[in-house]
CSV table of C-alpha atoms in Angstrom, one decimal:
chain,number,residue,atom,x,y,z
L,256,UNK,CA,-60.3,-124.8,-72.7
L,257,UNK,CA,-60.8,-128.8,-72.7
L,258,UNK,CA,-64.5,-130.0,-73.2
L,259,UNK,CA,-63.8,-133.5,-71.2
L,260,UNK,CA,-61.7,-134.9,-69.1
L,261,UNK,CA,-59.8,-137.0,-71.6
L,262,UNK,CA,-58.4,-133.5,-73.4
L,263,UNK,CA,-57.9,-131.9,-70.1
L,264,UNK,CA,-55.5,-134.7,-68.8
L,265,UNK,CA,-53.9,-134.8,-72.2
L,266,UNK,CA,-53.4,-131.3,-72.7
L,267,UNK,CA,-52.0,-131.2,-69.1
L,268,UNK,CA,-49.8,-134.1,-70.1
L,269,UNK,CA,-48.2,-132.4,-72.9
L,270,UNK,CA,-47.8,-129.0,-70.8
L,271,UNK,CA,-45.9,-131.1,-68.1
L,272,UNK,CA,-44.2,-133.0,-71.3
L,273,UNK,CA,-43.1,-129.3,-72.7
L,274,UNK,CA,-44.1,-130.8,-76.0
L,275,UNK,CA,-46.4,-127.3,-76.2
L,276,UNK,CA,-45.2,-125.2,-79.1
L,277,UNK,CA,-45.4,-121.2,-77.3
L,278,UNK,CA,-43.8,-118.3,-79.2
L,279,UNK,CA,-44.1,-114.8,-78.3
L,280,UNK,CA,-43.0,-111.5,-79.7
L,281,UNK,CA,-41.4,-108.8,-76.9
L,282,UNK,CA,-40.3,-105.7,-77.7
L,283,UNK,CA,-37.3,-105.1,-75.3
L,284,UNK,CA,-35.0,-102.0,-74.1
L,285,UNK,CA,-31.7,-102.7,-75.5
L,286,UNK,CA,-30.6,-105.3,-78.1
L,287,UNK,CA,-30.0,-108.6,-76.5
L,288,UNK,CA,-26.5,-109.5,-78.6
L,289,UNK,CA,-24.4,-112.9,-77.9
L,290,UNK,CA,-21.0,-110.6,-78.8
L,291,UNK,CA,-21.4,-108.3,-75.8
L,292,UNK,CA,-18.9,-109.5,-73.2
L,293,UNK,CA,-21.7,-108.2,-70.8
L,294,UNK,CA,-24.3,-110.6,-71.4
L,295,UNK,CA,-21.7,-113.5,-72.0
L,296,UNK,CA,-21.3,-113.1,-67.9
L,297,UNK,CA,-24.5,-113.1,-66.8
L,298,UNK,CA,-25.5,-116.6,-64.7
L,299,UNK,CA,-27.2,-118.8,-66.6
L,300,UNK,CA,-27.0,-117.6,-70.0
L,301,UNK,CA,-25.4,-119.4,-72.9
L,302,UNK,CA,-25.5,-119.3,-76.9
L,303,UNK,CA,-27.2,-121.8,-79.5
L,304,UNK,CA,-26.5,-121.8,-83.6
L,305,UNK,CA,-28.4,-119.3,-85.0
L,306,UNK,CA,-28.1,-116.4,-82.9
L,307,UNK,CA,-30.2,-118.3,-80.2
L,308,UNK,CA,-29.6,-117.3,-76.5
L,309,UNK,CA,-30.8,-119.4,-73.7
L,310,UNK,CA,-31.5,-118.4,-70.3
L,311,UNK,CA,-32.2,-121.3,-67.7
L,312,UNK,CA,-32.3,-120.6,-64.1
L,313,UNK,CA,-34.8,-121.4,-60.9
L,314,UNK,CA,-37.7,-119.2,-61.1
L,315,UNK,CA,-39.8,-118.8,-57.4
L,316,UNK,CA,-40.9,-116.0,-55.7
L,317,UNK,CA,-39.5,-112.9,-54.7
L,318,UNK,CA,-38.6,-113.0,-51.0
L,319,UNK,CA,-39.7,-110.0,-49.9
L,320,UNK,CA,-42.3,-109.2,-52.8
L,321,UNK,CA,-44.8,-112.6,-53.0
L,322,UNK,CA,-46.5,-110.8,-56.3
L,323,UNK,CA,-43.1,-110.9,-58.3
L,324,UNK,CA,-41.0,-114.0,-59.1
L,325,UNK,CA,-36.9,-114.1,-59.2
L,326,UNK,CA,-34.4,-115.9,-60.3
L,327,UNK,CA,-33.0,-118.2,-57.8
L,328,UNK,CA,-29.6,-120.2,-57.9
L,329,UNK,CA,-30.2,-122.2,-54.8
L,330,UNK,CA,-32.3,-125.0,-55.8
L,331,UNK,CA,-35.4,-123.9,-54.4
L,332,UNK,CA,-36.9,-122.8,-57.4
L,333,UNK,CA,-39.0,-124.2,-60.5
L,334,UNK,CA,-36.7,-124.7,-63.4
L,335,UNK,CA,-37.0,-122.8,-66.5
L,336,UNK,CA,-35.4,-122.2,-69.5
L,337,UNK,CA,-36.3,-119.4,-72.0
L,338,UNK,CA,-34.7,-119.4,-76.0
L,339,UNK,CA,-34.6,-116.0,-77.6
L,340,UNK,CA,-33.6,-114.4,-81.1
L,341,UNK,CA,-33.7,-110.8,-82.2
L,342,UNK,CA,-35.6,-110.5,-84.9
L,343,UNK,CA,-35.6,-106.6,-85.1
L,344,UNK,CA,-33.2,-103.8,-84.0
L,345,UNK,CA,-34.1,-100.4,-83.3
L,346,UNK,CA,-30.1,-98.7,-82.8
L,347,UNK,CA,-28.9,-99.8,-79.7
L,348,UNK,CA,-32.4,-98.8,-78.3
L,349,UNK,CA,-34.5,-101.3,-78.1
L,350,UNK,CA,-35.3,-104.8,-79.9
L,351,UNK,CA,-37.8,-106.9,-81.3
L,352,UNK,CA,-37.0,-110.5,-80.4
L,353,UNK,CA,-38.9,-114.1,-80.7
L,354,UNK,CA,-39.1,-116.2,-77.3
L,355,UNK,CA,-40.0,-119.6,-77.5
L,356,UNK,CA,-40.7,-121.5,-74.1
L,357,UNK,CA,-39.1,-124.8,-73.0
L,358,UNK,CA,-41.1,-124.5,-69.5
L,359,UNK,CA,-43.9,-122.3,-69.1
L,360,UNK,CA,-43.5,-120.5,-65.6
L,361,UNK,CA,-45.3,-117.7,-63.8
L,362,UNK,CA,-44.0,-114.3,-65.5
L,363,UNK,CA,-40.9,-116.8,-67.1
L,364,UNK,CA,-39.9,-114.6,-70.2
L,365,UNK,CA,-40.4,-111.0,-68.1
L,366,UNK,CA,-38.4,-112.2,-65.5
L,367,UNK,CA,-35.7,-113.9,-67.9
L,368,UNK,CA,-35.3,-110.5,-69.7
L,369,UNK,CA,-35.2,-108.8,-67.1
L,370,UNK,CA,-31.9,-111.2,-65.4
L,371,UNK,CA,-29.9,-110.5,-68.7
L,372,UNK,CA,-30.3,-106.6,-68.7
L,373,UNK,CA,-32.7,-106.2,-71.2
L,374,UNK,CA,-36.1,-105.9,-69.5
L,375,UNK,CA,-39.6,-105.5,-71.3
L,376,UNK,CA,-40.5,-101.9,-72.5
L,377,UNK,CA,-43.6,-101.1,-70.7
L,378,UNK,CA,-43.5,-103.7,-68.0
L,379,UNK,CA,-43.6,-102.0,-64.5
L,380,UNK,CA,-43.0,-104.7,-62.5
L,381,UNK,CA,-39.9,-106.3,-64.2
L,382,UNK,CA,-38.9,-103.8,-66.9
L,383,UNK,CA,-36.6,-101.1,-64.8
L,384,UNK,CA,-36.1,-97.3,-65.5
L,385,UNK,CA,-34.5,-97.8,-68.3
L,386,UNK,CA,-35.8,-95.3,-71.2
L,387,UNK,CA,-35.5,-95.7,-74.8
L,388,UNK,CA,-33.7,-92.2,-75.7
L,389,UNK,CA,-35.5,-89.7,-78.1
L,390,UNK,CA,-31.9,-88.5,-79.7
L,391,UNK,CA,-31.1,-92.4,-80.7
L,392,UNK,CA,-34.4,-93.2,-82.4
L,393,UNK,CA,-36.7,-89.9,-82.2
L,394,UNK,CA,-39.9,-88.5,-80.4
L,395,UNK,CA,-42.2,-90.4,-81.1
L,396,UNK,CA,-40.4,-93.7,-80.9
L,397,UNK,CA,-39.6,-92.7,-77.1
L,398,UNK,CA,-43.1,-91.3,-76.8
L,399,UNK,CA,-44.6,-94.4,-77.4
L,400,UNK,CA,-42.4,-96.6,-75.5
L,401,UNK,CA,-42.4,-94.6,-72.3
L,402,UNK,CA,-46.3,-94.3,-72.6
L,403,UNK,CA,-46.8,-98.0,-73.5
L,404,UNK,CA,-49.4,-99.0,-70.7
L,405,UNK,CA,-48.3,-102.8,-70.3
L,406,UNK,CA,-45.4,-105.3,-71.0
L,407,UNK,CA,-44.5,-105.1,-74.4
L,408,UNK,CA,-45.2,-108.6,-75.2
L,409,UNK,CA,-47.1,-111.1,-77.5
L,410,UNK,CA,-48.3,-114.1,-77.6
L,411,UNK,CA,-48.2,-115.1,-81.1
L,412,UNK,CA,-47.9,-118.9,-81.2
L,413,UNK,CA,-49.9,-121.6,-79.4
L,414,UNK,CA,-49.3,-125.3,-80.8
L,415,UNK,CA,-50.1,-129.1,-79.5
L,416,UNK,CA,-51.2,-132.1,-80.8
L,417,UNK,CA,-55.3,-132.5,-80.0
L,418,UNK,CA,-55.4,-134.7,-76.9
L,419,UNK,CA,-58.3,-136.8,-78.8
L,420,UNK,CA,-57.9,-136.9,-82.4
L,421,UNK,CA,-54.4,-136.6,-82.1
L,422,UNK,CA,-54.1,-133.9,-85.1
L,423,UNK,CA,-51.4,-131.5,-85.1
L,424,UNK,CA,-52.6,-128.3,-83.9
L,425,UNK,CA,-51.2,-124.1,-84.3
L,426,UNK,CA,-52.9,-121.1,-83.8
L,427,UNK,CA,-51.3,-117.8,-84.6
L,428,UNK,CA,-52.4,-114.4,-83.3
L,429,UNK,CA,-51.4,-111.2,-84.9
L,430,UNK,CA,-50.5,-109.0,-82.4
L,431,UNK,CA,-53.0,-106.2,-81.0
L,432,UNK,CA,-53.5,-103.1,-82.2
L,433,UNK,CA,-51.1,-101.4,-79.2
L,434,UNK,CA,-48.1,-103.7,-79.6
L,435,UNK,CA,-48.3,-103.3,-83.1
L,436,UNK,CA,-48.1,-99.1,-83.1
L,437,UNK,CA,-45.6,-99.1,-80.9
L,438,UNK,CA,-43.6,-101.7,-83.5
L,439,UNK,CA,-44.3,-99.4,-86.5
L,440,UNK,CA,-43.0,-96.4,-84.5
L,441,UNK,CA,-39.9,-98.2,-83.5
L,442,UNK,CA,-39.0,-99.3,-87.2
L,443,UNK,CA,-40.5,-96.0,-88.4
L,444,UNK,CA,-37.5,-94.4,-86.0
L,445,UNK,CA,-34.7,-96.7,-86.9
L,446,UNK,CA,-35.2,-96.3,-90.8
């Protein structure tokens, strides 16, 4: 996206610096929830003010599948470190919930989700076989979730400072037209 040099290096500079505001929307099976003992044992996982939970682990790839990354313990991956929040519950079903990125690895928030139990709806790489249940929340809640044709998530939020001017940048993105149908069925359900 930089025109010159100058705001290539410096946008590179901030990526490297994590200084890059990112926040995304994903709309996950389950409801990520700091009281479950359950996710309170899961590696790598600990609890911030505000409902926050952070997930920080190696990320590299998989060791028998090069296209998919994994969590690694052993120090031989990249670090990351995802922040998440539910924003919306749909029963114990599924979630809406804002992820904000500290590092910005391959496939970082799929994979992250996917470590705590509570993978992507839609994603058919990291997202399991889990199924969001028509009794809980209704037909055509789990209609559209089980027909959802990619990961279930949104980039919403893209912020920096211009490697130039130096003016504060953010751009926001509503979400597309698919993500946001399958939102309105899932609040439509849990009503």
């Amino acid at each position: 996206v930089a025109k010159s040099d100058a705001a290539h290096h410096g946008l590179a500079a901030q990526f490297e610096a994590h200084s890059v505001e990112r926040q995304y929307d994903a709309l996950c099976h389950g409801v990520p929830d700091a009281a479950d003992p359950r996710l309170r044992g899961v590696r790598g996982v600990s609890f911030e003010p505000g409902g926050v939970i952070k997930v920080q682990s190696g990320l590299a790839r998989h060791r028998t599948d090069r296209q998919r990354q994994a969590v690694v313990w052993d120090g031989s991956g990249r670090h990351a470190v995802t922040r998440l929040k539910v924003a919306e519950r749909y029963a114990d079903q599924a979630a809406r919930v804002s992820c904000w990125l500290e590092t910005g690895r391959t496939h970082q928030i799929r994979v992250h989700m996917a470590h705590i139990g509570h993978g992507l709806i839609g994603d058919p790489v990291y997202g399991g076989r889990r199924r969001v249940n028509a009794r809980a929340l209704g037909q055509a809640a789990a209609e559209a979730a089980s027909g959802f044709a990619r990961q279930a998530l949104h980039a919403g939020v893209l912020g920096f400072e211009h490697p130039v001017g130096g003016d504060t940048l953010r751009f926001q993105a509503p979400p597309p037209a698919d993500f946001a149908e399958l939102h309105r069925r899932l609040c439509e359900s849990a009503e």
